[in-house]
């Protein structure tokens, strides 16, 4: 008897075609980019794009750094998605709004501090206060959300809490718009040493700050999850809620803690957003939220290191791909497609490796 | 008794994260046979079914049904080729009516699409009639329990025993050659399981199905099986008639000294 | 909110004393009320809705936005879930005291807000903090007066809420219906204005409504009396009709249904002739969203696929029509007639459905939701980008789309909303027919099976990939129809009309209406889009447009928490979602398998 494999369906063929063509496009774009870097008049680069021109190393460095700093921010938000998914098995769509609340309250606090003069006189203290306030507010939002909207739905089909969280997300967005007024609101101006390039690196100070703060928060989270009793409880609940509760772990409290920790990380990310971009609107949470979820999936949902790595991957590909893939391919106005790139990365990863780059960690009942 | 060889399983293995759920399993079913698969909990019986029905892919080995390898087939393709199954933890479409549960199972035997439904073509109407008639015939196999006013009740209102019966009806409705029954009498009282044992016999004698059954209730196993296969730790440890198997020292040991006879 | 079972008996134990209260619960409800009152005030509802009068000169929607809350919470605080076979308390002073205390605590919260408004200035982050709100809350009197009045009002309303428990059931129902009727009639003012003109009923309208807007006191009383009268006298008759309908044999019922359907059809055809431009425009918008919602209902309600990028298909319909028919289309511009373009639209929608559907169809349901959302955004961003602007006009969009010519009989364009409405109504009828036929077909059953349990459906021989793709395609085609009509109606397409927001609003319509149930979806579209308005379209309550998305969000959460099956539930779905209660009820009635003797396992397993 000869082992014969099942015929592939048309959908399979189509997916293979998609995988192949996406890979091919990226490869051709990258090759053309390499070509134009070696010599803009290179035959290959010209063939792909008439206007090929060399990108200076300076601007590549800028792209990488801003990609990484944004990616670090996505990573911090992604942690919240990933933790909640790991523990409860649903996408908390409103987590982006928790981040927005952080950015919003950070804006309010820092403006108050700027009015009082502390922002100018002692920036470090002022930003610390702002961080503490926005972390508190974000945490509260996340905890409240869990209590009001998600706890009653525990154990219902996966899509029910997802739809609920979409509603929560809308509610928070428009609450913010109605309470604080719609439209963009600015942070006070950062001190010079953050706005200017750091001399020996040639990188803007604020981006370094963002990377450092993100790294510190990540380390703190890692310590919490891997080294403390609370963290152990969280991991146990993520693995199997029933067994965890039989072992004497307070499952409700642990879930609240999970939301709180995720909220805190989102709050930190909110302030970092303020530092990076200087303004915030009620819709600030939407796109970064979705992208952060994509980052969590790209890194492997439920996997905390993966979330951070996914964030960095997504941030840098979103920053680099328009210049390094789309432009060499001759796409005009490539920066307008920056957001589309993030979603394409998500789709690509799900097509090629649905469990994410670093593997999923889900509780027994959610592993499908 | 037994006819043509239907299903041959050739050194089948599957590994879940380092754990061997099945190891080099060899198995075969001939047409018209009733084969029972027994073994202690965690022996890999349900995994074995999942693999035949295409829900889990084996790491090694081959499954051949009527000369065709089933490896890589989706579950629906396996069912379309004539292997239907029930589930250990009864999984009905709880919010569809009893009739619909059985009608939907004929999906792979019917072919009307959007066009027929929208324009209510004669072909569409004829096929609906046939689906319905076959559904009622299948449900009628269980006496009056699942027909009459019950037809339009949702499956969720059924008692546990009736849910098990409906699951079997649903598997029958796919017009299979082999039915895989996963613990068909679990949770039934002795009277009900005795009745169902009789029905399993009729599945072969009246409907011509070949049956592979996982069962813990040894009375049922003894009453209907032509052949019993004992699994433990993913391996076949014994095979043969019920009498041969039940006296096999290795089997007794696998059940940790529990007397095989009368265990339920 | 409260689940009283209509039938059956339960033991009644004597009423609790007035002071025998669960004080913590009262405080919790009171605190909640205070928070909600302050929240509603600070998001600016009272001030912004104050211009909309309900009963001139007594009450505006602004005040109403606060007033209903104490009564509601005063009622719910002592609402009990009464299941059959369980004991419940007799009602008495206990309920009144509870309601009043909740109202009092809530009023205190509002009083605190008034005091804060007077003494502090928080207008920097809170835009609605200021003299307008203070003036409204104190009735332009002194602060102390305002505080006292609100304490009184809130306590009184809480008391009234509690009082509802003491009234006989019919009386409660009559009071609530009367209040609701007054509110609805007042909310429908502009539509009623329009309708009364068409039917030569201006005299009635003028009698009911004040010229400056709002019901007259005598009008309000009349409406209330009529509504209450219906509840007291007409309801039993309506019930009898309903019972007779339920008791009909199938053949007769089919006939009755057909008659109802014809009646509804005639109404849809005749009514717009009597309506003005405004109402027809509104109906046309409702129809466009209804068409979208019917399509999404197949995808979400029947097949259980949560497609958040549904707006992409709406965009495909709109842009394909624009490119093919508009002379000002920047790239390709064949200037085809609308009907010919429609054929291409169907093809494009099918392709788009397959193209978006195929990669996502094997994903987990929740991943699918996010990825389709991503697809929706990708399509919108691409359409907007310079790269595609040669075809789609980029951010400038495509203008100059001619109307939809129907075989030379009619030319449907935006300036003639009545014609648009007829066109939309025709396509809605098609969509309803399609949903109705498919639900009862082999494909519909397969969709339901996939929704119930995908892996079992697969094991029962259903090719889930194909079946789900089919749902995607059918949904996509219906949405693209809506897009094609939208383009012809507005005369231009811009990417901003196709934001994810549209998907979410349609999802709210489908869910509020009741997933999987056609009548529910129609009701949802009429109520939500008609009254509150669509994402960019105003509804009857134009003053609400600032708040409508907040309300949509809150509605979505509330629906999921309280009634996941929607307002008019699909019986199947509600069973799925309330399975446990359902089984419990059945068990209580001892009906689980009464015909099944000696079955000890019962219906305990789910």
XYZ file of N, CA, C and O in Angstrom, chain C residues 362-439:
312
model
N -9.820 29.754 8.400
C -9.402 28.672 9.288
C -8.959 29.179 10.652
O -8.571 28.395 11.513
N -8.971 30.508 10.828
C -8.471 31.039 12.094
C -9.498 30.846 13.197
O -10.675 30.669 12.951
N -9.034 30.937 14.435
C -9.941 30.965 15.581
C -10.869 32.152 15.441
O -10.487 33.195 14.929
N -12.083 32.032 15.961
C -13.087 33.079 15.804
C -12.624 34.458 16.210
O -12.911 35.451 15.544
N -11.875 34.555 17.310
C -11.508 35.886 17.776
C -10.352 36.464 16.946
O -10.321 37.654 16.685
N -9.450 35.614 16.526
C -8.399 36.105 15.632
C -9.027 36.594 14.337
O -8.641 37.623 13.788
N -9.983 35.824 13.869
C -10.666 36.187 12.629
C -11.246 37.594 12.737
O -11.126 38.399 11.817
N -11.836 37.897 13.899
C -12.433 39.223 14.082
C -11.383 40.314 13.883
O -11.597 41.275 13.145
N -10.252 40.148 14.529
C -9.230 41.202 14.457
C -8.627 41.264 13.064
O -8.362 42.354 12.532
N -8.412 40.101 12.447
C -7.772 40.118 11.132
C -8.713 40.721 10.081
O -8.275 41.497 9.233
N -10.010 40.407 10.184
C -10.920 41.043 9.225
C -10.942 42.544 9.451
O -10.987 43.323 8.501
N -10.881 42.942 10.716
C -10.794 44.372 11.007
C -9.553 44.961 10.337
O -9.600 46.035 9.732
N -8.449 44.217 10.423
C -7.218 44.654 9.770
C -7.412 44.779 8.266
O -6.996 45.772 7.657
N -8.093 43.802 7.668
C -8.357 43.865 6.229
C -9.168 45.108 5.879
O -8.900 45.793 4.885
N -10.183 45.383 6.712
C -10.998 46.567 6.477
C -10.132 47.821 6.445
O -10.278 48.674 5.558
N -9.215 47.903 7.406
C -8.346 49.073 7.459
C -7.386 49.098 6.273
O -7.139 50.148 5.680
N -6.838 47.925 5.919
C -5.905 47.878 4.792
C -6.593 48.417 3.540
O -6.037 49.245 2.812
N -7.824 47.977 3.326
C -8.528 48.409 2.120
C -8.751 49.915 2.154
O -8.503 50.626 1.188
N -9.165 50.419 3.314
C -9.419 51.857 3.408
C -8.125 52.652 3.216
O -8.081 53.635 2.476
N -7.048 52.206 3.868
C -5.786 52.939 3.767
C -5.262 52.908 2.338
O -4.739 53.902 1.833
N -5.422 51.765 1.679
C -4.950 51.655 0.304
C -5.745 52.583 -0.611
O -5.184 53.302 -1.436
N -7.062 52.572 -0.418
C -7.919 53.424 -1.244
C -7.529 54.886 -1.072
O -7.520 55.670 -2.014
N -7.155 55.246 0.148
C -6.834 56.642 0.426
C -5.447 57.029 -0.074
O -5.179 58.204 -0.298
N -4.555 56.043 -0.227
C -3.151 56.390 -0.464
C -2.944 56.970 -1.856
O -3.739 56.777 -2.771
N -1.837 57.719 -2.000
C -1.479 58.278 -3.302
C -1.281 57.177 -4.326
O -1.517 57.343 -5.505
N -0.816 56.044 -3.821
C -0.470 54.949 -4.707
C -1.686 54.502 -5.519
O -1.590 54.256 -6.719
N -2.847 54.441 -4.835
C -4.043 53.978 -5.526
C -4.889 55.140 -6.046
O -5.937 54.918 -6.640
N -4.425 56.386 -5.808
C -5.295 57.515 -6.113
C -5.586 57.626 -7.606
O -6.570 58.250 -7.998
N -4.728 57.031 -8.432
C -5.005 57.033 -9.859
C -6.329 56.362 -10.187
O -6.987 56.680 -11.173
N -6.725 55.431 -9.346
C -7.968 54.711 -9.578
C -9.090 55.212 -8.668
O -10.235 55.336 -9.071
N -8.726 55.495 -7.417
C -9.756 55.761 -6.410
C -9.851 57.227 -6.019
O -10.704 57.586 -5.213
N -8.996 58.057 -6.533
C -9.060 59.468 -6.177
C -8.427 59.795 -4.839
O -8.481 60.940 -4.403
N -7.846 58.805 -4.173
C -7.185 59.065 -2.899
C -8.111 59.757 -1.919
O -9.289 59.418 -1.814
N -7.572 60.733 -1.184
C -8.363 61.423 -0.176
C -9.444 62.305 -0.805
O -10.405 62.675 -0.144
N -9.264 62.643 -2.089
C -10.270 63.491 -2.747
C -11.539 62.707 -3.109
O -12.559 63.310 -3.442
N -11.426 61.413 -3.109
C -12.592 60.597 -3.411
C -13.002 60.716 -4.871
O -12.283 61.270 -5.710
N -14.153 60.159 -5.188
C -14.693 60.247 -6.544
C -16.039 60.954 -6.452
O -16.895 60.559 -5.656
N -16.200 61.999 -7.245
C -17.470 62.726 -7.206
C -18.172 62.566 -8.551
O -17.677 61.896 -9.454
N -19.300 63.202 -8.652
C -20.011 63.222 -9.926
C -20.612 61.896 -10.326
O -20.751 61.596 -11.508
N -20.977 61.079 -9.342
C -21.603 59.802 -9.686
C -23.044 60.082 -10.103
O -23.802 60.689 -9.343
N -23.428 59.690 -11.304
C -24.806 59.931 -11.705
C -25.748 59.034 -10.902
O -25.311 58.089 -10.261
N -27.007 59.309 -10.952
C -27.974 58.498 -10.214
C -28.077 57.111 -10.805
O -27.429 56.774 -11.800
N -28.911 56.302 -10.162
C -29.100 54.942 -10.648
C -30.288 54.916 -11.605
O -31.414 55.166 -11.193
N -30.020 54.647 -12.863
C -31.113 54.553 -13.827
C -31.675 53.150 -13.823
O -30.937 52.174 -13.928
N -32.999 53.053 -13.671
C -33.616 51.727 -13.629
C -34.365 51.525 -14.948
O -35.504 51.955 -15.083
N -33.752 50.876 -15.891
C -34.376 50.539 -17.187
C -35.056 51.743 -17.825
O -36.093 51.618 -18.459
N -34.535 52.916 -17.603
C -35.148 54.103 -18.190
C -36.471 54.487 -17.552
O -37.079 55.485 -17.910
N -36.947 53.666 -16.590
C -38.218 53.969 -15.941
C -38.027 55.098 -14.944
O -38.812 56.032 -14.857
N -36.978 54.978 -14.194
C -36.754 55.975 -13.150
C -35.269 56.268 -13.049
O -34.431 55.470 -13.468
N -34.984 57.411 -12.507
C -33.600 57.804 -12.274
C -33.507 58.093 -10.774
O -34.126 59.048 -10.289
N -32.799 57.227 -10.066
C -32.767 57.374 -8.615
C -31.545 58.174 -8.210
O -30.420 57.785 -8.504
N -31.755 59.304 -7.577
C -30.633 60.083 -7.101
C -30.924 60.626 -5.708
O -32.049 60.567 -5.237
N -29.881 61.170 -5.107
C -29.986 61.618 -3.715
C -31.014 62.697 -3.496
O -31.623 62.791 -2.429
N -31.259 63.551 -4.534
C -32.193 64.651 -4.299
C -33.633 64.154 -4.216
O -34.519 64.900 -3.835
N -33.851 62.922 -4.594
C -35.204 62.372 -4.517
C -35.216 61.208 -3.519
O -35.165 60.044 -3.906
N -35.268 61.508 -2.240
C -35.123 60.429 -1.243
C -36.200 59.375 -1.355
O -35.969 58.220 -1.005
N -37.372 59.756 -1.863
C -38.432 58.756 -1.958
C -38.036 57.640 -2.923
O -38.182 56.452 -2.636
N -37.474 58.050 -4.072
C -37.027 57.055 -5.050
C -35.912 56.205 -4.466
O -35.882 54.981 -4.635
N -34.989 56.867 -3.739
C -33.907 56.107 -3.100
C -34.496 55.086 -2.157
O -34.089 53.923 -2.131
N -35.498 55.525 -1.408
C -36.091 54.598 -0.453
C -36.689 53.387 -1.155
O -36.497 52.255 -0.716
N -37.385 53.628 -2.260
C -37.960 52.485 -2.981
C -36.876 51.521 -3.451
O -37.010 50.308 -3.342
N -35.793 52.104 -3.969
C -34.700 51.256 -4.442
C -34.131 50.428 -3.286
O -33.939 49.211 -3.387
N -33.874 51.127 -2.165
C -33.320 50.437 -1.000
C -34.294 49.369 -0.515
O -33.900 48.247 -0.199
N -35.587 49.745 -0.489
C -36.584 48.799 0.010
C -36.606 47.546 -0.852
O -36.725 46.426 -0.339
N -36.458 47.746 -2.166
C -36.440 46.582 -3.052
C -35.280 45.655 -2.682
O -35.455 44.442 -2.524
N -34.096 46.251 -2.507
C -32.943 45.399 -2.199
C -33.059 44.780 -0.805
O -32.604 43.663 -0.580
N -33.664 45.524 0.118
C -33.884 44.936 1.447
C -34.810 43.731 1.328
O -34.587 42.699 1.970
N -35.847 43.884 0.498
C -36.773 42.769 0.306
C -36.015 41.569 -0.254
O -36.206 40.431 0.197
N -35.138 41.831 -1.221
C -34.319 40.747 -1.773
C -33.495 40.107 -0.666
O -33.451 38.873 -0.517
N -32.872 40.954 0.154
C -32.009 40.430 1.222
C -32.813 39.603 2.217
O -32.355 38.553 2.679
N -34.016 40.087 2.525
C -34.850 39.343 3.477
C -35.233 37.988 2.886
O -35.155 36.952 3.552
N -35.603 38.018 1.594
C -35.963 36.763 0.939
C -34.780 35.793 0.959
O -34.927 34.616 1.308
N -33.616 36.319 0.606
C -32.418 35.465 0.570
C -32.152 34.877 1.951
O -31.943 33.669 2.102
N -32.204 35.727 2.993
C -31.936 35.216 4.343
C -32.944 34.148 4.719
O -32.598 33.112 5.284
N -34.202 34.426 4.370
C -35.274 33.522 4.771
C -35.143 32.174 4.066
O -35.267 31.122 4.683
N -34.862 32.209 2.774
C -34.724 30.954 2.029
C -33.489 30.184 2.492
O -33.545 28.970 2.680
N -32.383 30.907 2.643
C -31.149 30.192 2.959
C -31.201 29.575 4.351
O -30.675 28.496 4.576
N -31.848 30.275 5.277
C -31.881 29.754 6.640
C -32.544 28.379 6.678
O -32.201 27.547 7.504
